Amino acid sequence: MKPRQVVQAVLGLLLAAALLVWGLPHFAKTSWSEIWGVVSGVHWTQILVYQVLMLVGLYCYTFTFTGSLHGLSHPRALIVNLCGSSVSNLLPGGGAVGLAATYAILRSWGFSRRDTSTSAIVTGVWNLLARIALPVLAIFALWWGNRDLPDALARAAVLGLISGLVGFGVYFLARRRHALARRGLRLTLDRLESMAQPARGGLAWVTPAALLPAHHRRTHPEGMIDLGIAHGVPGVVAFYSAVLLARVLPGHEEASLRRSLLSAVGFLETHRQPQREHAAFDWCVAPGVAGRAARTAWCYGDPGVALALLRASWALQDHALYDRALSLARACATRPDDECAVQDAGLCHGAAGLGHLFRRLGDATGDEVLREGARRWFRNTLALRRPDELAGFPAFETADAPAGQGTYRASPGILAGAAGVGLALMSALGASADWDQRLLLDLTPAG
């Protein structure tokens, strides 16, 4: 070993030791005495069992490595996993360091840069999907399989987000050719129907205060009815409409769903604020809480509500509702930029999302005002590009910022990040937009 490599190894070990001895308790806001107090309470047999389970789990993951990198054996994949996991779990920012260690080890065994990078991307994507899927599957398992849960846990499983339940329904509807998907669709509809509550104007779906984020619990102590298509009543309206337009239910079930949809539409229209030009809908309805206008976006605000009402007008064959939905959509498309509260380019609440939504609405209705709105917001999207950021489109995040403030961060995601912006721009240039079915944006007028 060369002297330089020896120095690097020694410095690396010293840095790792310093981070472990000082960094771990410092960043975790604890002390080694407190850590040891907890560890010493675990019996040695339990520690042994946990270690065996950990090794079994690490070995199972070797199939992901060997599947993503041709020529890698399971013993070597286990070495890579052990080293990467050790670094990732011990060091602050360990995920990036673990990835670098994995890359270096695989390159030292003679794998090409291309194959190693491809393997890292594939395994990273599957890791992310698994982390997203497991909580969703847990909620679904509680919702579907257990009828004896305490009320609070049952509500958490079902109402973790109404959008989660609607998301299941959209998935099942897209795969309705399969018997199991049709069963899942019926279970989803049954659960949504059981959750509906009478409210002023019709039917609504209430999110209890216990299931709200802490800052919303403080301001909405009695819960709320969400008015965003991403998490609330408009999402249910759009989903019910899609089910009716697909004509997958027997006559009596379709008639019942039609009545529920009509009642949910009645609730939404009752809570429209006609005197307000910059926002016809609040972001939620809550007892004892003054309304607050929503931004102009897909997730919350008039564009998402207009989308839901337009779908409902086709499902209900209601021409008057169609005219009202189209009028709302056109008002959104002509609303001045400075009244829309758009801070970035993302799909969820940014410029590309509005461009794609207005393009879909314009193509479905043939309305030139909506098409011009789409062109305008795509121009705004390109104007927001920053050459020093990931693909040029950072996300504006407010989660850790003081009220009314935020910061731009590179984000590769679909809803708020660069990937979603890319999908919207590609679709505007003629590429397939099948991906937007997941957002209930795949508009096809009836008849």
Short mmCIF file of C-alpha atoms in Angstrom, two decimals:
data_model
loop_
_atom_site.label_atom_id
_atom_site.label_comp_id
_atom_site.label_asym_id
_atom_site.label_seq_id
_atom_site.Cartn_x
_atom_site.Cartn_y
_atom_site.Cartn_z
CA MET A 1 0.00 0.00 0.00
CA LYS A 2 1.33 3.45 -0.95
CA PRO A 3 2.04 6.02 1.82
CA ARG A 4 -0.66 8.29 0.47
CA GLN A 5 -3.22 5.49 0.72
CA VAL A 6 -2.09 4.72 4.28
CA VAL A 7 -2.51 8.38 5.28
CA GLN A 8 -5.95 8.49 3.64
CA ALA A 9 -7.01 5.30 5.44
CA VAL A 10 -5.78 6.55 8.82
CA LEU A 11 -7.41 9.97 8.39
CA GLY A 12 -10.61 8.30 7.25
CA LEU A 13 -10.69 6.05 10.30
CA LEU A 14 -9.94 8.97 12.64
CA LEU A 15 -12.71 11.03 11.06
CA ALA A 16 -15.15 8.12 11.30
CA ALA A 17 -14.23 7.57 14.95
CA ALA A 18 -14.65 11.27 15.74
CA LEU A 19 -18.04 11.36 14.05
CA LEU A 20 -19.11 8.23 15.90
CA VAL A 21 -17.84 9.25 19.34
CA TRP A 22 -18.76 12.94 19.19
CA GLY A 23 -21.04 13.37 16.17
CA LEU A 24 -23.62 10.67 16.89
CA PRO A 25 -24.65 11.86 20.37
CA HIS A 26 -24.31 15.52 19.33
CA PHE A 27 -26.62 15.33 16.31
CA ALA A 28 -29.01 12.89 18.05
CA LYS A 29 -29.25 15.23 21.08
CA THR A 30 -28.26 12.50 23.52
CA SER A 31 -25.18 11.12 25.32
CA TRP A 32 -23.28 7.85 25.31
CA SER A 33 -24.37 7.15 28.88
CA GLU A 34 -28.02 7.40 27.83
CA ILE A 35 -27.35 5.24 24.79
CA TRP A 36 -25.61 2.62 26.93
CA GLY A 37 -28.46 2.73 29.45
CA VAL A 38 -30.87 1.67 26.71
CA VAL A 39 -28.54 -0.90 25.12
CA SER A 40 -27.71 -2.53 28.45
CA GLY A 41 -31.39 -3.22 28.99
CA VAL A 42 -31.48 -5.53 25.96
CA HIS A 43 -30.75 -9.19 26.73
CA TRP A 44 -27.83 -10.80 24.86
CA THR A 45 -30.16 -13.37 23.27
CA GLN A 46 -32.27 -10.58 21.81
CA ILE A 47 -29.14 -8.90 20.46
CA LEU A 48 -28.10 -12.18 18.84
CA VAL A 49 -31.52 -12.69 17.27
CA TYR A 50 -31.52 -9.12 15.94
CA GLN A 51 -28.05 -9.61 14.45
CA VAL A 52 -29.13 -12.83 12.73
CA LEU A 53 -32.24 -11.15 11.35
CA MET A 54 -30.15 -8.22 10.14
CA LEU A 55 -27.73 -10.54 8.33
CA VAL A 56 -30.62 -12.45 6.75
CA GLY A 57 -32.10 -9.16 5.57
CA LEU A 58 -28.76 -8.02 4.15
CA TYR A 59 -28.36 -11.34 2.34
CA CYS A 60 -31.87 -11.11 0.88
CA TYR A 61 -30.94 -7.73 -0.54
CA THR A 62 -28.03 -9.31 -2.44
CA PHE A 63 -30.57 -10.49 -5.00
CA THR A 64 -31.24 -6.83 -5.83
CA PHE A 65 -27.51 -6.24 -6.37
CA THR A 66 -26.93 -9.38 -8.45
CA GLY A 67 -30.02 -8.64 -10.52
CA SER A 68 -28.88 -5.09 -11.29
CA LEU A 69 -25.21 -5.92 -11.97
CA HIS A 70 -24.46 -8.88 -14.19
CA GLY A 71 -21.50 -10.94 -12.99
CA LEU A 72 -21.70 -9.95 -9.32
CA SER A 73 -21.80 -12.97 -6.99
CA HIS A 74 -23.92 -13.17 -3.85
CA PRO A 75 -20.89 -13.23 -1.44
CA ARG A 76 -19.49 -10.08 -3.05
CA ALA A 77 -22.93 -8.47 -3.06
CA LEU A 78 -23.13 -9.19 0.68
CA ILE A 79 -19.77 -7.47 1.20
CA VAL A 80 -20.97 -4.42 -0.71
CA ASN A 81 -24.22 -4.33 1.25
CA LEU A 82 -22.45 -4.69 4.61
CA CYS A 83 -19.99 -1.90 3.85
CA GLY A 84 -22.58 0.46 2.34
CA SER A 85 -25.10 -0.16 5.13
CA SER A 86 -22.48 0.29 7.87
CA VAL A 87 -21.41 3.66 6.50
CA SER A 88 -24.98 4.79 5.79
CA ASN A 89 -26.19 3.95 9.29
CA LEU A 90 -23.21 5.32 11.25
CA LEU A 91 -22.24 8.59 9.59
CA PRO A 92 -24.18 11.85 9.22
CA GLY A 93 -25.11 12.13 5.58
CA GLY A 94 -24.23 8.46 5.41
CA GLY A 95 -26.46 7.73 2.43
CA ALA A 96 -24.22 9.66 0.06
CA VAL A 97 -21.03 8.26 1.65
CA GLY A 98 -22.46 4.73 1.48
CA LEU A 99 -23.22 5.18 -2.21
CA ALA A 100 -19.66 6.42 -2.81
CA ALA A 101 -18.24 3.41 -0.92
CA THR A 102 -20.41 1.03 -2.94
CA TYR A 103 -19.27 2.66 -6.18
CA ALA A 104 -15.59 2.47 -5.20
CA ILE A 105 -15.81 -1.20 -4.18
CA LEU A 106 -17.56 -2.26 -7.37
CA ARG A 107 -15.10 -0.31 -9.52
CA SER A 108 -12.19 -1.97 -7.70
CA TRP A 109 -13.59 -5.36 -8.75
CA GLY A 110 -13.42 -4.35 -12.40
CA PHE A 111 -17.02 -3.36 -13.13
CA SER A 112 -17.36 -0.53 -15.63
CA ARG A 113 -18.49 2.99 -14.69
CA ARG A 114 -21.62 2.55 -16.77
CA ASP A 115 -22.63 -0.77 -15.20
CA THR A 116 -21.83 0.45 -11.69
CA SER A 117 -23.80 3.69 -12.15
CA THR A 118 -26.75 1.81 -13.66
CA SER A 119 -26.76 -0.59 -10.70
CA ALA A 120 -26.68 2.31 -8.23
CA ILE A 121 -29.62 4.01 -9.96
CA VAL A 122 -31.69 0.81 -10.23
CA THR A 123 -31.14 -0.18 -6.60
CA GLY A 124 -31.79 3.39 -5.46
CA VAL A 125 -35.09 3.55 -7.34
CA TRP A 126 -36.23 0.22 -5.87
CA ASN A 127 -35.21 1.36 -2.38
CA LEU A 128 -37.30 4.52 -2.78
CA LEU A 129 -40.30 2.62 -4.17
CA ALA A 130 -40.12 0.12 -1.32
CA ARG A 131 -40.03 2.88 1.29
CA ILE A 132 -43.06 4.49 -0.31
CA ALA A 133 -44.94 1.23 -0.85
CA LEU A 134 -44.52 -0.39 2.56
CA PRO A 135 -46.41 2.26 4.59
CA VAL A 136 -49.12 2.34 1.91
CA LEU A 137 -49.41 -1.45 2.00
CA ALA A 138 -49.59 -1.34 5.80
CA ILE A 139 -52.45 1.18 5.65
CA PHE A 140 -54.17 -0.93 3.00
CA ALA A 141 -53.77 -4.11 5.09
CA LEU A 142 -55.29 -2.42 8.14
CA TRP A 143 -58.11 -0.98 6.05
CA TRP A 144 -58.95 -4.22 4.23
CA GLY A 145 -58.17 -7.05 6.60
CA ASN A 146 -58.95 -6.00 10.15
CA ARG A 147 -62.49 -5.29 11.33
CA ASP A 148 -61.68 -5.16 15.07
CA LEU A 149 -59.31 -2.18 15.22
CA PRO A 150 -59.79 0.60 17.79
CA ASP A 151 -61.70 3.51 16.24
CA ALA A 152 -58.71 5.86 16.26
CA LEU A 153 -56.46 3.37 14.49
CA ALA A 154 -59.17 2.48 12.00
CA ARG A 155 -59.61 6.17 11.14
CA ALA A 156 -55.86 6.55 10.77
CA ALA A 157 -55.71 3.58 8.42
CA VAL A 158 -58.58 4.83 6.30
CA LEU A 159 -58.16 8.59 6.53
CA GLY A 160 -54.37 8.76 6.63
CA LEU A 161 -55.20 10.80 3.55
CA ILE A 162 -58.38 10.58 1.53
CA SER A 163 -56.05 10.85 -1.44
CA GLY A 164 -54.50 7.53 -0.39
CA LEU A 165 -57.88 5.83 -0.68
CA VAL A 166 -58.66 7.58 -3.96
CA GLY A 167 -55.19 6.59 -5.15
CA PHE A 168 -56.01 2.92 -4.51
CA GLY A 169 -59.22 3.41 -6.47
CA VAL A 170 -57.46 4.99 -9.45
CA TYR A 171 -55.01 2.08 -9.48
CA PHE A 172 -57.78 -0.52 -9.37
CA LEU A 173 -59.81 1.30 -12.01
CA ALA A 174 -56.87 1.30 -14.42
CA ARG A 175 -56.54 -2.49 -13.95
CA ARG A 176 -60.24 -3.31 -13.93
CA ARG A 177 -59.84 -6.16 -16.44
CA HIS A 178 -58.54 -8.28 -13.55
CA ALA A 179 -60.99 -9.75 -11.06
CA LEU A 180 -58.88 -8.85 -8.02
CA ALA A 181 -58.68 -5.21 -9.18
CA ARG A 182 -62.47 -5.10 -9.58
CA ARG A 183 -62.84 -6.39 -6.04
CA GLY A 184 -60.40 -3.75 -4.83
CA LEU A 185 -62.36 -1.07 -6.67
CA ARG A 186 -65.61 -2.09 -4.98
CA LEU A 187 -63.95 -2.17 -1.55
CA THR A 188 -62.54 1.30 -2.16
CA LEU A 189 -65.93 2.67 -3.18
CA ASP A 190 -67.62 0.99 -0.20
CA ARG A 191 -65.10 2.50 2.21
CA LEU A 192 -65.42 5.97 0.73
CA GLU A 193 -69.22 5.74 0.95
CA SER A 194 -69.02 4.68 4.59
CA MET A 195 -66.78 7.67 5.37
CA ALA A 196 -69.03 10.28 3.72
CA GLN A 197 -70.85 12.65 6.08
CA PRO A 198 -73.74 15.04 5.49
CA ALA A 199 -72.52 18.64 5.30
CA ARG A 200 -73.90 21.97 4.16
CA GLY A 201 -74.82 21.52 0.52
CA GLY A 202 -74.42 17.75 0.30
CA LEU A 203 -71.87 15.05 1.17
CA ALA A 204 -68.28 15.58 2.29
CA TRP A 205 -65.32 13.68 3.75
CA VAL A 206 -63.99 14.99 7.07
CA THR A 207 -60.39 14.73 8.27
CA PRO A 208 -60.42 14.54 12.12
CA ALA A 209 -58.07 16.86 14.00
CA ALA A 210 -56.13 13.88 15.37
CA LEU A 211 -54.99 13.02 11.85
CA LEU A 212 -53.87 16.52 10.88
CA PRO A 213 -50.26 17.75 11.03
CA ALA A 214 -49.45 19.52 14.29
CA HIS A 215 -49.63 23.06 12.87
CA HIS A 216 -53.09 22.33 11.38
CA ARG A 217 -54.32 20.74 14.62
CA ARG A 218 -53.62 24.00 16.41
CA THR A 219 -55.63 26.06 13.92
CA HIS A 220 -58.32 23.43 13.20
CA PRO A 221 -59.00 21.74 16.56
CA GLU A 222 -62.28 20.21 15.35
CA GLY A 223 -60.87 18.83 12.10
CA MET A 224 -61.63 20.03 8.61
CA ILE A 225 -63.04 19.21 5.17
CA ASP A 226 -60.25 19.46 2.62
CA LEU A 227 -61.12 21.25 -0.65
CA GLY A 228 -58.03 20.24 -2.63
CA ILE A 229 -58.10 17.63 -5.38
CA ALA A 230 -54.91 16.10 -3.98
CA HIS A 231 -56.32 15.33 -0.52
CA GLY A 232 -60.00 16.16 -0.35
CA VAL A 233 -63.51 16.29 -1.73
CA PRO A 234 -62.59 17.31 -5.33
CA GLY A 235 -60.40 14.19 -5.55
CA VAL A 236 -63.35 12.00 -4.59
CA VAL A 237 -65.56 13.84 -7.11
CA ALA A 238 -63.02 13.30 -9.91
CA PHE A 239 -62.59 9.62 -8.97
CA TYR A 240 -66.34 8.91 -8.76
CA SER A 241 -66.75 10.58 -12.15
CA ALA A 242 -64.02 8.42 -13.67
CA VAL A 243 -65.71 5.27 -12.34
CA LEU A 244 -69.09 6.27 -13.78
CA LEU A 245 -67.57 7.19 -17.16
CA ALA A 246 -65.81 3.81 -17.27
CA ARG A 247 -69.20 2.04 -16.86
CA VAL A 248 -67.82 -0.78 -14.74
CA LEU A 249 -70.62 -1.04 -12.17
CA PRO A 250 -73.98 -2.83 -12.27
CA GLY A 251 -77.01 -0.56 -12.73
CA HIS A 252 -78.07 -0.28 -9.09
CA GLU A 253 -74.51 0.42 -7.89
CA GLU A 254 -74.02 2.99 -10.62
CA ALA A 255 -77.25 4.77 -9.62
CA SER A 256 -76.13 4.89 -5.97
CA LEU A 257 -72.70 6.25 -6.92
CA ARG A 258 -74.34 8.83 -9.17
CA ARG A 259 -76.42 10.10 -6.23
CA SER A 260 -73.32 10.38 -4.04
CA LEU A 261 -71.44 12.23 -6.78
CA LEU A 262 -74.32 14.66 -7.25
CA SER A 263 -74.38 15.33 -3.52
CA ALA A 264 -70.59 15.86 -3.35
CA VAL A 265 -70.80 18.29 -6.28
CA GLY A 266 -73.56 20.11 -4.41
CA PHE A 267 -71.28 20.45 -1.39
CA LEU A 268 -68.47 21.91 -3.51
CA GLU A 269 -70.66 24.40 -5.31
CA THR A 270 -72.25 25.51 -2.05
CA HIS A 271 -68.80 26.51 -0.78
CA ARG A 272 -67.83 28.53 -3.82
CA GLN A 273 -67.05 32.21 -3.08
CA PRO A 274 -68.51 34.02 -6.14
CA GLN A 275 -67.63 37.48 -4.84
CA ARG A 276 -63.89 36.69 -4.91
CA GLU A 277 -62.09 37.03 -8.26
CA HIS A 278 -58.62 35.74 -7.35
CA ALA A 279 -59.84 32.49 -5.75
CA ALA A 280 -63.35 31.06 -5.83
CA PHE A 281 -62.54 28.26 -3.35
CA ASP A 282 -60.85 28.14 0.04
CA TRP A 283 -58.35 25.40 0.75
CA CYS A 284 -60.60 23.85 3.42
CA VAL A 285 -63.81 24.21 5.41
CA ALA A 286 -63.60 23.99 9.19
CA PRO A 287 -66.03 24.85 12.04
CA GLY A 288 -65.20 28.12 13.73
CA VAL A 289 -62.30 28.90 11.39
CA ALA A 290 -62.36 31.76 8.88
CA GLY A 291 -61.92 30.70 5.28
CA ARG A 292 -58.57 31.21 3.56
CA ALA A 293 -58.30 31.47 -0.20
CA ALA A 294 -56.35 28.68 -1.88
CA ARG A 295 -53.56 29.27 -4.34
CA THR A 296 -54.01 28.63 -8.07
CA ALA A 297 -52.76 25.08 -8.58
CA TRP A 298 -53.63 21.48 -9.32
CA CYS A 299 -53.34 20.32 -5.70
CA TYR A 300 -55.40 23.12 -4.14
CA GLY A 301 -57.48 25.90 -5.58
CA ASP A 302 -59.77 26.63 -8.49
CA PRO A 303 -57.94 24.73 -11.30
CA GLY A 304 -58.17 21.40 -9.49
CA VAL A 305 -61.79 22.01 -8.52
CA ALA A 306 -62.65 23.01 -12.12
CA LEU A 307 -61.04 19.77 -13.32
CA ALA A 308 -63.16 17.72 -10.88
CA LEU A 309 -66.39 19.54 -11.76
CA LEU A 310 -65.78 19.18 -15.48
CA ARG A 311 -65.36 15.41 -15.09
CA ALA A 312 -68.52 15.34 -12.99
CA SER A 313 -70.48 17.22 -15.66
CA TRP A 314 -69.68 14.48 -18.18
CA ALA A 315 -70.45 11.69 -15.72
CA LEU A 316 -73.78 13.28 -14.74
CA GLN A 317 -74.53 14.56 -18.27
CA ASP A 318 -75.22 17.95 -16.71
CA HIS A 319 -74.78 20.75 -19.29
CA ALA A 320 -75.32 23.54 -16.77
CA LEU A 321 -72.59 22.10 -14.53
CA TYR A 322 -70.31 21.88 -17.59
CA ASP A 323 -70.83 25.57 -18.27
CA ARG A 324 -70.06 26.50 -14.66
CA ALA A 325 -66.94 24.31 -14.60
CA LEU A 326 -65.73 25.75 -17.90
CA SER A 327 -66.32 29.30 -16.64
CA LEU A 328 -64.26 28.57 -13.52
CA ALA A 329 -61.45 27.04 -15.59
CA ARG A 330 -61.38 30.04 -17.94
CA ALA A 331 -61.22 32.42 -14.98
CA CYS A 332 -58.16 30.50 -13.74
CA ALA A 333 -56.52 30.54 -17.17
CA THR A 334 -56.83 34.34 -17.43
CA ARG A 335 -55.94 35.13 -13.81
CA PRO A 336 -52.91 37.47 -13.55
CA ASP A 337 -49.63 35.82 -12.56
CA ASP A 338 -49.26 37.89 -9.39
CA GLU A 339 -52.59 36.55 -8.06
CA CYS A 340 -51.69 32.86 -8.51
CA ALA A 341 -48.99 32.46 -5.80
CA VAL A 342 -46.81 30.31 -8.08
CA GLN A 343 -43.24 30.04 -6.77
CA ASP A 344 -41.71 27.26 -8.87
CA ALA A 345 -42.27 25.07 -11.93
CA GLY A 346 -43.47 21.80 -10.37
CA LEU A 347 -46.56 19.80 -11.32
CA CYS A 348 -48.26 19.92 -7.94
CA HIS A 349 -48.48 23.69 -7.44
CA GLY A 350 -46.19 25.21 -10.04
CA ALA A 351 -46.12 26.63 -13.54
CA ALA A 352 -45.66 23.35 -15.42
CA GLY A 353 -48.59 21.84 -13.54
CA LEU A 354 -50.84 24.70 -14.59
CA GLY A 355 -49.57 24.50 -18.17
CA HIS A 356 -50.30 20.79 -18.35
CA LEU A 357 -53.69 21.12 -16.63
CA PHE A 358 -54.86 23.92 -18.94
CA ARG A 359 -53.58 21.99 -21.97
CA ARG A 360 -55.63 18.96 -20.92
CA LEU A 361 -58.69 21.11 -20.26
CA GLY A 362 -58.27 22.94 -23.56
CA ASP A 363 -57.90 19.73 -25.57
CA ALA A 364 -60.93 18.17 -23.85
CA THR A 365 -63.20 21.19 -24.37
CA GLY A 366 -61.74 22.77 -27.52
CA ASP A 367 -61.64 26.08 -25.65
CA GLU A 368 -59.02 28.48 -27.02
CA VAL A 369 -58.85 30.52 -23.80
CA LEU A 370 -57.68 27.43 -21.93
CA ARG A 371 -55.16 26.59 -24.66
CA GLU A 372 -53.73 30.10 -24.46
CA GLY A 373 -53.54 29.70 -20.68
CA ALA A 374 -51.51 26.54 -21.22
CA ARG A 375 -49.09 28.31 -23.58
CA ARG A 376 -48.71 31.17 -21.13
CA TRP A 377 -47.88 28.91 -18.19
CA PHE A 378 -45.42 26.86 -20.23
CA ARG A 379 -43.67 30.13 -21.12
CA ASN A 380 -43.61 30.93 -17.39
CA THR A 381 -42.16 27.47 -16.73
CA LEU A 382 -39.24 28.09 -19.07
CA ALA A 383 -38.70 31.54 -17.57
CA LEU A 384 -38.29 29.93 -14.12
CA ARG A 385 -35.39 27.76 -15.28
CA ARG A 386 -32.13 28.19 -13.35
CA PRO A 387 -29.05 26.79 -15.11
CA ASP A 388 -27.23 26.10 -11.83
CA GLU A 389 -29.89 23.75 -10.42
CA LEU A 390 -30.87 20.13 -11.10
CA ALA A 391 -32.27 20.22 -14.66
CA GLY A 392 -32.84 23.92 -14.01
CA PHE A 393 -36.05 23.53 -12.00
CA PRO A 394 -35.64 23.59 -8.18
CA ALA A 395 -38.63 23.17 -5.89
CA PHE A 396 -39.75 25.95 -3.55
CA GLU A 397 -40.06 24.34 -0.10
CA THR A 398 -41.63 25.89 2.97
CA ALA A 399 -41.59 22.94 5.41
CA ASP A 400 -38.62 24.12 7.50
CA ALA A 401 -38.98 27.84 6.84
CA PRO A 402 -40.63 30.58 8.92
CA ALA A 403 -44.21 31.45 8.06
CA GLY A 404 -44.49 33.13 4.68
CA GLN A 405 -40.96 32.17 3.67
CA GLY A 406 -39.30 29.30 1.85
CA THR A 407 -36.19 28.18 0.05
CA TYR A 408 -35.37 26.67 -3.32
CA ARG A 409 -33.91 23.16 -3.26
CA ALA A 410 -32.92 20.76 -6.03
CA SER A 411 -35.59 18.07 -6.31
CA PRO A 412 -35.71 15.17 -8.79
CA GLY A 413 -39.26 14.15 -7.90
CA ILE A 414 -42.38 13.96 -10.03
CA LEU A 415 -44.92 16.01 -8.05
CA ALA A 416 -42.75 18.97 -7.07
CA GLY A 417 -39.45 18.31 -8.81
CA ALA A 418 -37.66 18.33 -12.13
CA ALA A 419 -38.98 14.95 -13.34
CA GLY A 420 -42.57 16.20 -13.28
CA VAL A 421 -41.61 19.39 -15.11
CA GLY A 422 -39.91 17.26 -17.77
CA LEU A 423 -43.00 15.08 -18.18
CA ALA A 424 -45.24 18.13 -18.65
CA LEU A 425 -42.89 19.70 -21.20
CA MET A 426 -42.52 16.44 -23.15
CA SER A 427 -46.29 16.00 -23.24
CA ALA A 428 -46.68 19.56 -24.51
CA LEU A 429 -44.35 18.63 -27.39
CA GLY A 430 -46.49 15.63 -28.33
CA ALA A 431 -45.17 12.79 -26.17
CA SER A 432 -47.65 10.44 -24.49
CA ALA A 433 -49.32 11.83 -21.36
CA ASP A 434 -50.56 8.47 -20.03
CA TRP A 435 -48.66 9.15 -16.82
CA ASP A 436 -51.16 11.81 -15.71
CA GLN A 437 -53.94 9.28 -15.12
CA ARG A 438 -52.47 8.97 -11.60
CA LEU A 439 -53.31 12.65 -11.05
CA LEU A 440 -56.83 12.31 -12.54
CA LEU A 441 -55.78 14.62 -15.37
CA ASP A 442 -56.53 12.20 -18.24
CA LEU A 443 -59.60 14.05 -19.46
CA THR A 444 -61.82 12.34 -22.05
CA PRO A 445 -65.25 13.88 -22.55
CA ALA A 446 -68.20 11.51 -22.59
CA GLY A 447 -69.93 10.58 -25.80
#
